Coordinates of C-alpha atoms in Angstrom, one line a residue:
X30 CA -207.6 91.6 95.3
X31 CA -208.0 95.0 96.4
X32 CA -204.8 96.9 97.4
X33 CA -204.8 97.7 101.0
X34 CA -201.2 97.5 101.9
X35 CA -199.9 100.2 103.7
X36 CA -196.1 100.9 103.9
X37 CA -194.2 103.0 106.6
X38 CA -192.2 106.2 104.9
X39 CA -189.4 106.9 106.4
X40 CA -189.3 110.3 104.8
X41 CA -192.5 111.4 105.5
X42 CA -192.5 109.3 109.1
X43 CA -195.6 108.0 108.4
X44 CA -197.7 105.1 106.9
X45 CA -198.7 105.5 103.8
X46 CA -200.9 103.3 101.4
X47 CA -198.8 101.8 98.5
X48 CA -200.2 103.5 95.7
X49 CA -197.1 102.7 92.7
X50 CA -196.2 104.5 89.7
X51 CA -197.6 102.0 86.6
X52 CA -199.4 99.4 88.4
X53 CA -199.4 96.6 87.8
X54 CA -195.3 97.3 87.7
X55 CA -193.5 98.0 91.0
X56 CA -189.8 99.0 90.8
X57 CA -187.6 97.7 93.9
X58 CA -184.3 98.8 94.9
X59 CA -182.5 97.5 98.0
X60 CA -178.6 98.0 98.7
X61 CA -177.2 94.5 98.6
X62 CA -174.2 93.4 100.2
X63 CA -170.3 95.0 100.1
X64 CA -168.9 92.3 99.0
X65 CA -165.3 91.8 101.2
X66 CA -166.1 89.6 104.2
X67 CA -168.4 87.0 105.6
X68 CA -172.2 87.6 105.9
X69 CA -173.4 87.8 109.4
X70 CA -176.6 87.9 111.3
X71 CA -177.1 91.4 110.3
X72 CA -176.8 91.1 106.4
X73 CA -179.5 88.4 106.9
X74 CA -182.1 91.1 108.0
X75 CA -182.4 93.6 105.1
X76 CA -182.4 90.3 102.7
X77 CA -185.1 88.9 104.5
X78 CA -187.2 91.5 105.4
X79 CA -187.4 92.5 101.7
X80 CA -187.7 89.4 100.4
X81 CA -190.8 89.4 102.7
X82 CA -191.8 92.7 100.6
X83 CA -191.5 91.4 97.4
X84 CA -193.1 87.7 98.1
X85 CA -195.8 89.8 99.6
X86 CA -196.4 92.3 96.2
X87 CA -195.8 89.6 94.0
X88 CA -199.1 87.5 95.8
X89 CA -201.0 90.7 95.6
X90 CA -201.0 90.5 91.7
X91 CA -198.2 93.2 91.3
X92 CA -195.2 92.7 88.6
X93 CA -191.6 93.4 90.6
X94 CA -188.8 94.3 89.2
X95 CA -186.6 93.9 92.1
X96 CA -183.0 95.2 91.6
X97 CA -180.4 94.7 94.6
X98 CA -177.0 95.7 93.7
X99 CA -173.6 94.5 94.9
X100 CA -171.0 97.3 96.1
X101 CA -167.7 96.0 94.6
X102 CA -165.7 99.5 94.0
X103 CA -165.2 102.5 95.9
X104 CA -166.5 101.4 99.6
X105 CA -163.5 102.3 101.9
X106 CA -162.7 101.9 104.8
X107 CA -164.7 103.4 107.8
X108 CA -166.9 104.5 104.9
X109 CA -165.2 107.3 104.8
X110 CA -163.9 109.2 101.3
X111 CA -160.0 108.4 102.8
X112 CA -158.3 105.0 102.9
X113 CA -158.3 101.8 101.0
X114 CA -160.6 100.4 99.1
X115 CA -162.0 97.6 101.5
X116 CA -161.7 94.7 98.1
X117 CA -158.5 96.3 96.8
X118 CA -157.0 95.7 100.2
X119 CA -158.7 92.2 101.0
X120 CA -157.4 90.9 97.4
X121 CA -153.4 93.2 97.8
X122 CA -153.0 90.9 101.4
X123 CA -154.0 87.7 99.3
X124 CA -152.5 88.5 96.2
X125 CA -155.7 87.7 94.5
X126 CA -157.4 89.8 91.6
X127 CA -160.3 92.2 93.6
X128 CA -163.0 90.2 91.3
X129 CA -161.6 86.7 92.7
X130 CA -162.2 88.2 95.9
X131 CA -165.3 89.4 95.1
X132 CA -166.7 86.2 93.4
X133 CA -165.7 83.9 96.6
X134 CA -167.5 85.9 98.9
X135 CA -170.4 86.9 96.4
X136 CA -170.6 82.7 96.1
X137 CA -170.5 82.3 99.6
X138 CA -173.5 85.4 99.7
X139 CA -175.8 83.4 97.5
X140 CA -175.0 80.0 99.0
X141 CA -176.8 81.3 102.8
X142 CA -179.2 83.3 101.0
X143 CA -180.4 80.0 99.2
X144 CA -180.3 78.4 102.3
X145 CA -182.1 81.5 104.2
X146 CA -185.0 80.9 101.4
X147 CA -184.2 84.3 100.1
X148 CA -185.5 84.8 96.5
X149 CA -182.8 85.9 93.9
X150 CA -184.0 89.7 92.9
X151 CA -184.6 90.8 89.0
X152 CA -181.1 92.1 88.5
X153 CA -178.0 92.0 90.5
X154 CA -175.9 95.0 88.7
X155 CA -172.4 95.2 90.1
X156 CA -171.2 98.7 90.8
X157 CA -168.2 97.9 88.9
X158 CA -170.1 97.0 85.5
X159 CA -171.5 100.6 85.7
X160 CA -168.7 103.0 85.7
X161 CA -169.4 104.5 82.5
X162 CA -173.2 105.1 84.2
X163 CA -171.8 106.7 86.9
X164 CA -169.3 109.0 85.1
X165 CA -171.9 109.9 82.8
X166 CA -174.3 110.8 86.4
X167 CA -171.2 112.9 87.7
X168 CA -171.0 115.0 84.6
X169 CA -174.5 115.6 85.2
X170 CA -174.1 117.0 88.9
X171 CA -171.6 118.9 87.7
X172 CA -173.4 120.6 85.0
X173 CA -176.2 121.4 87.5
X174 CA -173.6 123.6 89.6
X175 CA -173.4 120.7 92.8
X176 CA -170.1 119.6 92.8
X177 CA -166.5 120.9 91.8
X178 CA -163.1 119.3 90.9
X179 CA -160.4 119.2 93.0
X180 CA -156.6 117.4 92.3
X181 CA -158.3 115.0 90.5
X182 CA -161.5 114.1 92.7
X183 CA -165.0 115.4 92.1
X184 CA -166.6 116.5 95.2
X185 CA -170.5 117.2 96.1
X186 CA -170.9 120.1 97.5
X187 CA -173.4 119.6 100.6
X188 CA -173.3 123.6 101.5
X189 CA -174.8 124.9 98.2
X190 CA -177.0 122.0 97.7
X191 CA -178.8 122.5 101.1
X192 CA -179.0 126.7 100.4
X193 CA -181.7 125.5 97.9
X194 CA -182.7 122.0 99.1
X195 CA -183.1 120.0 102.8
X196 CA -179.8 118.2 102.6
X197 CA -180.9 115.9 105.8
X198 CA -184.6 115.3 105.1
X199 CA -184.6 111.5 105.2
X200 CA -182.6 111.7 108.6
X201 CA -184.1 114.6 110.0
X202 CA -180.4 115.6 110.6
X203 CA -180.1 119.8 110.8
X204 CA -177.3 120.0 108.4
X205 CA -177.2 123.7 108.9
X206 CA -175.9 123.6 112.4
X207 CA -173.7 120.8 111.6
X208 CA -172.1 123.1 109.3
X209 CA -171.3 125.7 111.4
X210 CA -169.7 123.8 113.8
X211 CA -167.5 122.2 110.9
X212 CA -167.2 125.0 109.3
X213 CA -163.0 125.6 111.0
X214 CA -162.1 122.2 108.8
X215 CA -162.4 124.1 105.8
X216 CA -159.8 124.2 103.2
X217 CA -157.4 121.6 105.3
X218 CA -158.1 119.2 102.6
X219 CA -158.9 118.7 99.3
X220 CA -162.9 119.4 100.0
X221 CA -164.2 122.6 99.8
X222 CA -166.2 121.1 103.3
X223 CA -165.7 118.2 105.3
X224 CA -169.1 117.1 104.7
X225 CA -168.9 117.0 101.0
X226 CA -168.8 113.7 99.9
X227 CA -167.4 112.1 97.2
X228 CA -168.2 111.5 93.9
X229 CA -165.1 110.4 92.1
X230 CA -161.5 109.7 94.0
X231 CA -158.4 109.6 91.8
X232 CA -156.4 107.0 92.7
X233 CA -153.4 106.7 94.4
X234 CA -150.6 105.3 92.5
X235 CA -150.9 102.2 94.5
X236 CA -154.6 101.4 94.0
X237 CA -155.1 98.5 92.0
X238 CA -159.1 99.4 90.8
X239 CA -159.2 102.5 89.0
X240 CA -160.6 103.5 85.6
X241 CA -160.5 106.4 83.2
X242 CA -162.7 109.2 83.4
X243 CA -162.4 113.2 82.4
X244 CA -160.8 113.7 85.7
X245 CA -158.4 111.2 86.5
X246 CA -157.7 107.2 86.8
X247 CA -159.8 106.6 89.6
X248 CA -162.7 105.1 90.9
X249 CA -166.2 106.3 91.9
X250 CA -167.7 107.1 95.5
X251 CA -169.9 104.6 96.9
X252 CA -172.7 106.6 97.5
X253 CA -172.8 107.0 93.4
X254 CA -173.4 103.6 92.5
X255 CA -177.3 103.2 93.8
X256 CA -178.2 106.5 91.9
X257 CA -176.8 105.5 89.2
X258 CA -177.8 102.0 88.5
X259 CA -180.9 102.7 90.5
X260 CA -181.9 105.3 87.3
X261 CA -180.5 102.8 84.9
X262 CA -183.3 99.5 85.6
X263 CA -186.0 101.6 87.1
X264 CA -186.2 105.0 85.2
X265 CA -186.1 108.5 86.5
X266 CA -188.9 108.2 89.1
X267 CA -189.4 104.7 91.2
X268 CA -191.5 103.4 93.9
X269 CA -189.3 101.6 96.8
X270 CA -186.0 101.9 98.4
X271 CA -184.6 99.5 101.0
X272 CA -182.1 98.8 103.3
X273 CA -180.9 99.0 106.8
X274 CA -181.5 102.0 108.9
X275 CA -177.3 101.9 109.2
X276 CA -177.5 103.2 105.3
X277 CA -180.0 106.4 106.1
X278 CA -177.2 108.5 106.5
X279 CA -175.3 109.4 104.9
X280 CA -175.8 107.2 102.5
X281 CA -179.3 107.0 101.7
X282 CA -179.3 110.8 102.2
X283 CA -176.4 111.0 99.9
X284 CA -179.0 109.3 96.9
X285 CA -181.5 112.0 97.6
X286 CA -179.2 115.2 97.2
X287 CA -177.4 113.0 94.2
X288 CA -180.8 112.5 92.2
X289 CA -181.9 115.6 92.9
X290 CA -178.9 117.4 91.3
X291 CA -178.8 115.1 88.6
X292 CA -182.5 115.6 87.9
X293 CA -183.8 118.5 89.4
X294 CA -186.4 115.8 91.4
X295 CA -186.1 112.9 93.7
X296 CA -186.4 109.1 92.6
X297 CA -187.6 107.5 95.1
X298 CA -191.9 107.7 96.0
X299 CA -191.3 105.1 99.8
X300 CA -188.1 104.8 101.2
X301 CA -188.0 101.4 103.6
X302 CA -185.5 100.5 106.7
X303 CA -185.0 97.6 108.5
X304 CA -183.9 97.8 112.2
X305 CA -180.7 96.9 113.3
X306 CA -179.6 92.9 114.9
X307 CA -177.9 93.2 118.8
X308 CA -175.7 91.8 120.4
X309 CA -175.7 92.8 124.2
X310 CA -177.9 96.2 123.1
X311 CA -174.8 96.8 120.6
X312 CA -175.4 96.8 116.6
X313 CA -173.7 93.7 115.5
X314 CA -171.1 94.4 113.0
X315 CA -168.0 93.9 111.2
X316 CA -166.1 97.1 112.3
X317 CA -167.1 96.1 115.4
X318 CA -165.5 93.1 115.6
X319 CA -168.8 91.5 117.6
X320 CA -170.2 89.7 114.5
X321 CA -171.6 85.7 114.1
X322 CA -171.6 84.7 110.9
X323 CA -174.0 82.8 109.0
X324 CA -172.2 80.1 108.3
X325 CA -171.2 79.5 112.3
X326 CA -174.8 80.2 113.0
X327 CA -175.7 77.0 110.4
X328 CA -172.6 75.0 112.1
X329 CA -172.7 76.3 116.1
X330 CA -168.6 76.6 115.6
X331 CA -168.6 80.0 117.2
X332 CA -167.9 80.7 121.3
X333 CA -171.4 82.6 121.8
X334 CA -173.4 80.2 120.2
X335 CA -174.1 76.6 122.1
X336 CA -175.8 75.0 119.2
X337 CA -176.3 75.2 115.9
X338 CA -179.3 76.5 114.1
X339 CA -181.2 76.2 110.7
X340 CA -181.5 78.7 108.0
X341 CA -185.0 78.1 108.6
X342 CA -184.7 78.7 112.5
X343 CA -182.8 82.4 111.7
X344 CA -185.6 83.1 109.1
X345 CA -188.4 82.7 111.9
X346 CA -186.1 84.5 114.2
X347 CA -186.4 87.3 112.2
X348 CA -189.5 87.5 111.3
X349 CA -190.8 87.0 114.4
X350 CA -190.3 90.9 115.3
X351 CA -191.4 93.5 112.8
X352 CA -189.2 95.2 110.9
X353 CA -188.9 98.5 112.5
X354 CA -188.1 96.4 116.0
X355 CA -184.3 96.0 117.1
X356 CA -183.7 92.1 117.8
X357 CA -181.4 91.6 120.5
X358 CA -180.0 88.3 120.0
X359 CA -178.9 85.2 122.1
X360 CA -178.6 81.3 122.1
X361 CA -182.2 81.6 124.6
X362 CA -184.2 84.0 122.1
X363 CA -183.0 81.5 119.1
X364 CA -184.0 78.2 120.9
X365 CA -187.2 79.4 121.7
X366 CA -187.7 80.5 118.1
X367 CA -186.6 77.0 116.8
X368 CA -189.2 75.6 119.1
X369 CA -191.6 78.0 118.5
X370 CA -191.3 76.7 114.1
X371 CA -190.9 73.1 115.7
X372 CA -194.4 73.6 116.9
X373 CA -196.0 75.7 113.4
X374 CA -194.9 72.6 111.5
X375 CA -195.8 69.9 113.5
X376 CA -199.1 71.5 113.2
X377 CA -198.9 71.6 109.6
X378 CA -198.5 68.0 109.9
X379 CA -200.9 67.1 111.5
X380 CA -203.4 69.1 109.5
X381 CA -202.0 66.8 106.5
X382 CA -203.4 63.8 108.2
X383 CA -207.0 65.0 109.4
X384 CA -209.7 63.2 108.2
X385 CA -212.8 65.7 107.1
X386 CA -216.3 65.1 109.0
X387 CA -219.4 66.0 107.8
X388 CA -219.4 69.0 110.2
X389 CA -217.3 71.5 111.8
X390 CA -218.1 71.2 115.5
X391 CA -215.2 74.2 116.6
X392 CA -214.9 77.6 116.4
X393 CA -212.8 78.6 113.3
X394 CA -212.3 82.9 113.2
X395 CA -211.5 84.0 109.9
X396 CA -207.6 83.3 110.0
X397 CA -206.7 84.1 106.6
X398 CA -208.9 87.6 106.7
X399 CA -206.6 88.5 110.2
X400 CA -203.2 87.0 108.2
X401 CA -204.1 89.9 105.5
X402 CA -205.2 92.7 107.7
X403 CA -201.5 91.9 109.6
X404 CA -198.8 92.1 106.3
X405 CA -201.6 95.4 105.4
X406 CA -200.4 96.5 108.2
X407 CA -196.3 97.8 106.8
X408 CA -195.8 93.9 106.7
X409 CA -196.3 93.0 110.2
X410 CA -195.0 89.6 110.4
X411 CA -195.1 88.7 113.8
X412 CA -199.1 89.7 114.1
X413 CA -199.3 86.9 111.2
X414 CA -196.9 84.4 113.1
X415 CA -199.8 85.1 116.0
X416 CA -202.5 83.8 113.7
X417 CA -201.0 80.9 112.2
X418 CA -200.5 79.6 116.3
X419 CA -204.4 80.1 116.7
X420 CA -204.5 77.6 113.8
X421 CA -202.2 75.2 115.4
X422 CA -204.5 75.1 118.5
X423 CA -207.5 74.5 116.4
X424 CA -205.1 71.8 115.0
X425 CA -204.3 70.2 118.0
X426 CA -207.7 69.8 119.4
X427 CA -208.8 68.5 116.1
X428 CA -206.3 65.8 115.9
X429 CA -206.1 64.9 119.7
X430 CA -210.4 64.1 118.3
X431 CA -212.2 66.9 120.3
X432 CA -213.5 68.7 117.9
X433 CA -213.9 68.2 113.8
X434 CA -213.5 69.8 110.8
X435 CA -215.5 69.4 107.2
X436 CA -214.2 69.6 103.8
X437 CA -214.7 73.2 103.5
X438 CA -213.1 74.4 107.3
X439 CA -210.0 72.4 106.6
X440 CA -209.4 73.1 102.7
X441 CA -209.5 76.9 103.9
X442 CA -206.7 75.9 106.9
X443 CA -204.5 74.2 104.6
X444 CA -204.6 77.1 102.2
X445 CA -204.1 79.8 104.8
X446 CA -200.9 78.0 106.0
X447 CA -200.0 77.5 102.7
X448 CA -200.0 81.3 101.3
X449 CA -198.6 82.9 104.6
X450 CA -196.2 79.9 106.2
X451 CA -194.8 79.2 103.4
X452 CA -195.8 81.2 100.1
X453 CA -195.1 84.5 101.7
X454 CA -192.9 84.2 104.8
X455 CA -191.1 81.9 102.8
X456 CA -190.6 79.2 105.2
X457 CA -189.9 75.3 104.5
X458 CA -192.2 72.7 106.5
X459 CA -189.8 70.5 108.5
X460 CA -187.4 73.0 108.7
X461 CA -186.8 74.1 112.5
X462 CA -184.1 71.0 113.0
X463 CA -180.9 72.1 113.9
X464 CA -179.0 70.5 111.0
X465 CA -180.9 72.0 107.8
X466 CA -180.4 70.0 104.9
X467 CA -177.8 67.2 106.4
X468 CA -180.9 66.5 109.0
X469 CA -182.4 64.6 105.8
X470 CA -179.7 61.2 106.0
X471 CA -181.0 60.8 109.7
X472 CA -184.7 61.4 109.4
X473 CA -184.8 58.9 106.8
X474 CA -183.2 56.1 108.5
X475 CA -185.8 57.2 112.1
X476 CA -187.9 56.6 108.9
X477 CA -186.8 53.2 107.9
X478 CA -186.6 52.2 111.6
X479 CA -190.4 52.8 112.5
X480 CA -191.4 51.1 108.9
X481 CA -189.3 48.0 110.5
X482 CA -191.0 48.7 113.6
X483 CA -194.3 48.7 111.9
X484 CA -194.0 45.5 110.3
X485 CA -192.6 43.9 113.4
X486 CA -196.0 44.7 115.3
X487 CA -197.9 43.5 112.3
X488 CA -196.4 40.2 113.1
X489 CA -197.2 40.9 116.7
X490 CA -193.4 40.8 117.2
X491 CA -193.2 43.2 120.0
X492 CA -189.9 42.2 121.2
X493 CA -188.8 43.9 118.1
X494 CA -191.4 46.4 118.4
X495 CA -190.3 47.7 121.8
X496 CA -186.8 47.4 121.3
X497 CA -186.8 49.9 118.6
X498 CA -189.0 52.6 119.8
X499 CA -187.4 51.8 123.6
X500 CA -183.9 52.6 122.1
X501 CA -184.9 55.7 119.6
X502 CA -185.9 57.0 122.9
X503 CA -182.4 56.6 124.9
X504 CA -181.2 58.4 122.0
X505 CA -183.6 61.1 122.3
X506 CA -186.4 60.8 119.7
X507 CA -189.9 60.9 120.9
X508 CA -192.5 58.5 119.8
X509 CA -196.1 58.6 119.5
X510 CA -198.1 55.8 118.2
X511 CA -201.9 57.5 116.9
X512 CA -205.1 56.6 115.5
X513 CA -203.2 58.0 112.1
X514 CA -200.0 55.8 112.6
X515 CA -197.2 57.4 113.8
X516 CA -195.3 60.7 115.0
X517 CA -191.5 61.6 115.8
X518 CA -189.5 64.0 116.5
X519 CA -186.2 64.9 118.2
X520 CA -186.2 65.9 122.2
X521 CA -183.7 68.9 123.0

């Protein structure tokens, strides 16, 4: 298939054609979670919308190594280079060791991104596993003349960097002015300036993670860990970095003046952000303290929420605004989006039980050549989502028998849903109901109850008959008797 996908840059703000390094090889890196709290609505995004990325490469023939790492050292708090460690102080107020603390909540991680239909990535390094990596990277910078030593700490040092290079290229930031208005906080601390960043922290005699290294028991920075396990699995030079436009700066920016030093060239060919989630026009967020979590999403235990929704239903949420687009979110926009997959896979359905004719008496446009020209597009998901609904209205007049489809028409429907429903947005058909996988006890006995039904009108006992479908109905399930057999489903 010939390559036409086209991928916004957000360092050259501009769409570029996705020409990799070695094709047929694509090297992937997205920052993964920090592993001390529950996932909310907002980790879901980056998972997702890369995920979408590297279901979409892998259908185009290209081999992904996608490596997403987990921050487990060195992430304090207010991402700052002061304070504690935001694991050593989760596991200190527990009294758990920091890897039990980051092993529930990295199994807790997995568990909604199983249920979000997220695929696991190539590798999963932990920035912990790579200290050695990342020492070795430091002593690198250092050697290059970008960062200095001080009490113990290793420093980058932003101010010389950006005489020679555009520290603030990736966030269009103009770090000279910043600079000068900073320029008083000099000296007052252990940096040289307060936007130095760091690379290495000694410890504090209380902090329980530290490690050896040539300039004290300490730990690394957390901007380190991507450059440095980023050059370890995908070489020197690789083609995409994700994450959420929250990571740009500094961290992302961070990478770029961190490589550069360390290399004398940048890694990374198409840097990739996702958009952020909203609550109320406010990024949702842990420091923020305005933050549903997945699992209360899944459940509906949380005050905002008045239901409960699928993994499924928060996938198509998603999805259903391109990547670049803030989502705002509430209980209205979430129904409609569980209706809205309600709909795309009852269509599915009944596309499952048409009958071919010997001619196709509709007008069919080329869905799966629009599907394509829409993910070309820097993945645009929601133009796809579009598509796949002009299918379900070709469906639907189909099934209701006002038009018909031959072998060829419908084949070429069922595969289009196929690749893009469910191959490459990487949804589940019959997954919009509220309940996800615990939905599947109930559905089987509706199940059981129209198959007793069935043979009761067989019979011609429609006492029994009537009772059954009369008091589905009270409960709230709606049935439809076709030429076909029968169809169900559960009335909000």
């Amino acid at each position: 298939m010939e390559n036409k996908l086209t991928i916004y840059n957000t360092l050259t703000r501009k769409k570029e054609l996705f020409t990799p390094l070695n094709p047929p090889y694509v090297g992937m890196y997205v920052c993964g979670p920090t592993v001390y709290g529950d996932g909310h609505l907002g980790h879901a995004r980056p998972a997702i919308t890369f995920d979408l990325l590297f279901r979409y490469l892998q259908h185009l023939g290209y081999k992904v190594r996608y490596v997403r790492n987990i921050t487990d050292v060195g992430h304090l708090e207010n991402d700052a280079d002061e304070g504690e460690d935001k694991i050593a102080k989760k596991a200190r107020l527990e009294a758990l060791e920091p890897m039990e603390v980051v092993q529930y909540y990295l199994n807790r991680y997995h568990k909604a991104m199983e249920a979000l239909n997220v695929l696991p990535p190539s590798i999963e390094p932990h920035a912990s596993g790579h200290i050695i990596e990342q020492i070795e990277y430091i002593k690198k910078i250092l050697d290059a003349g970008y960062a200095y030593e001080s009490c113990g700490s290793v420093y980058f040092d932003v101010e010389k960097y950006n005489r020679k290079h555009h520290y603030g290229k990736l966030s269009g930031r103009n770090i000279d002015e910043l600079l000068n208005t900073t320029r008083e906080l000099d000296g007052q601390q252990e940096k040289r300036n307060s936007f130095d960043f760091a690379l290495w922290k000694k410890a504090a005699p209380e902090h329980i993670m530290r490690w050896p290294s040539p300039w004290s028991d300490g730990f690394p920075g957390w901007h380190l860990e991507c450059s440095a396990m980023g050059t370890k699995y995908l070489g020197e030079e690789f083609d995409i970095h994700g994450g959420g436009m929250d990571l740009l700066f500094p961290h992302h920016e961070c990478e770029i003046a961190q490589s550069v030093a360390a290399q004398g060239k940048e890694t990374v060919r198409y840097w990739m952000h996702n958009n952020m989630i909203t609550i109320n026009g406010q990024k949702m967020g842990k420091s923020l303290g305005n933050f549903i979590t997945l699992d209360q999403f899944f459940t509906g235990t949380h005050p905002l929420l008045t239901q409960a929704y699928s993994p499924m239903t928060i996938r198509f949420f998603i999805l259903q605004a391109h990547y670049h687009s803030t989502v705002d979110f509430s209980n209205e926009a979430l129904q409609a989006s569980e209706k809205a997959l309600q709909r795309l896979t009852e269509g599915w359905e009944k596309l499952n039980k048409i009958v071919p004719a010997d001619n196709t008496t509709i007008d069919i446009p080329d869905l799966k050549a629009k599907c394509y020209e829409a993910m070309n597009d820097d993945l645009n998901s929601p133009i796809v989502i579009s598509h796949l609904f002009d299918g379900v209205r070709i469906i639907n007049t189909v099934a209701a028998g006002n038009a018909s489809l031959n072998e060829e028409d419908l084949n070429s429907l069922k595969e289009t849903f196929r690749t893009f429903l469910f191959d490459i947005l990487g949804l589940s058909p019959g997954s919009a109901s509220t309940a996800s996988a615990s939905t599947q006890p109930y559905e089987q006995a509706v199940d059981l109850l129209l198959e007793v039904r069935k043979e009761a009108k067989a019979k011609k006992d429609w006492a029994t008959s009537d009772f059954i479908r009369n008091k589905l109905a009270e409960i709230g399930f709606e049935i439809k008797d076709t030429k076909d057999g029968v169809e169900w489903k559960l009335n909000k």
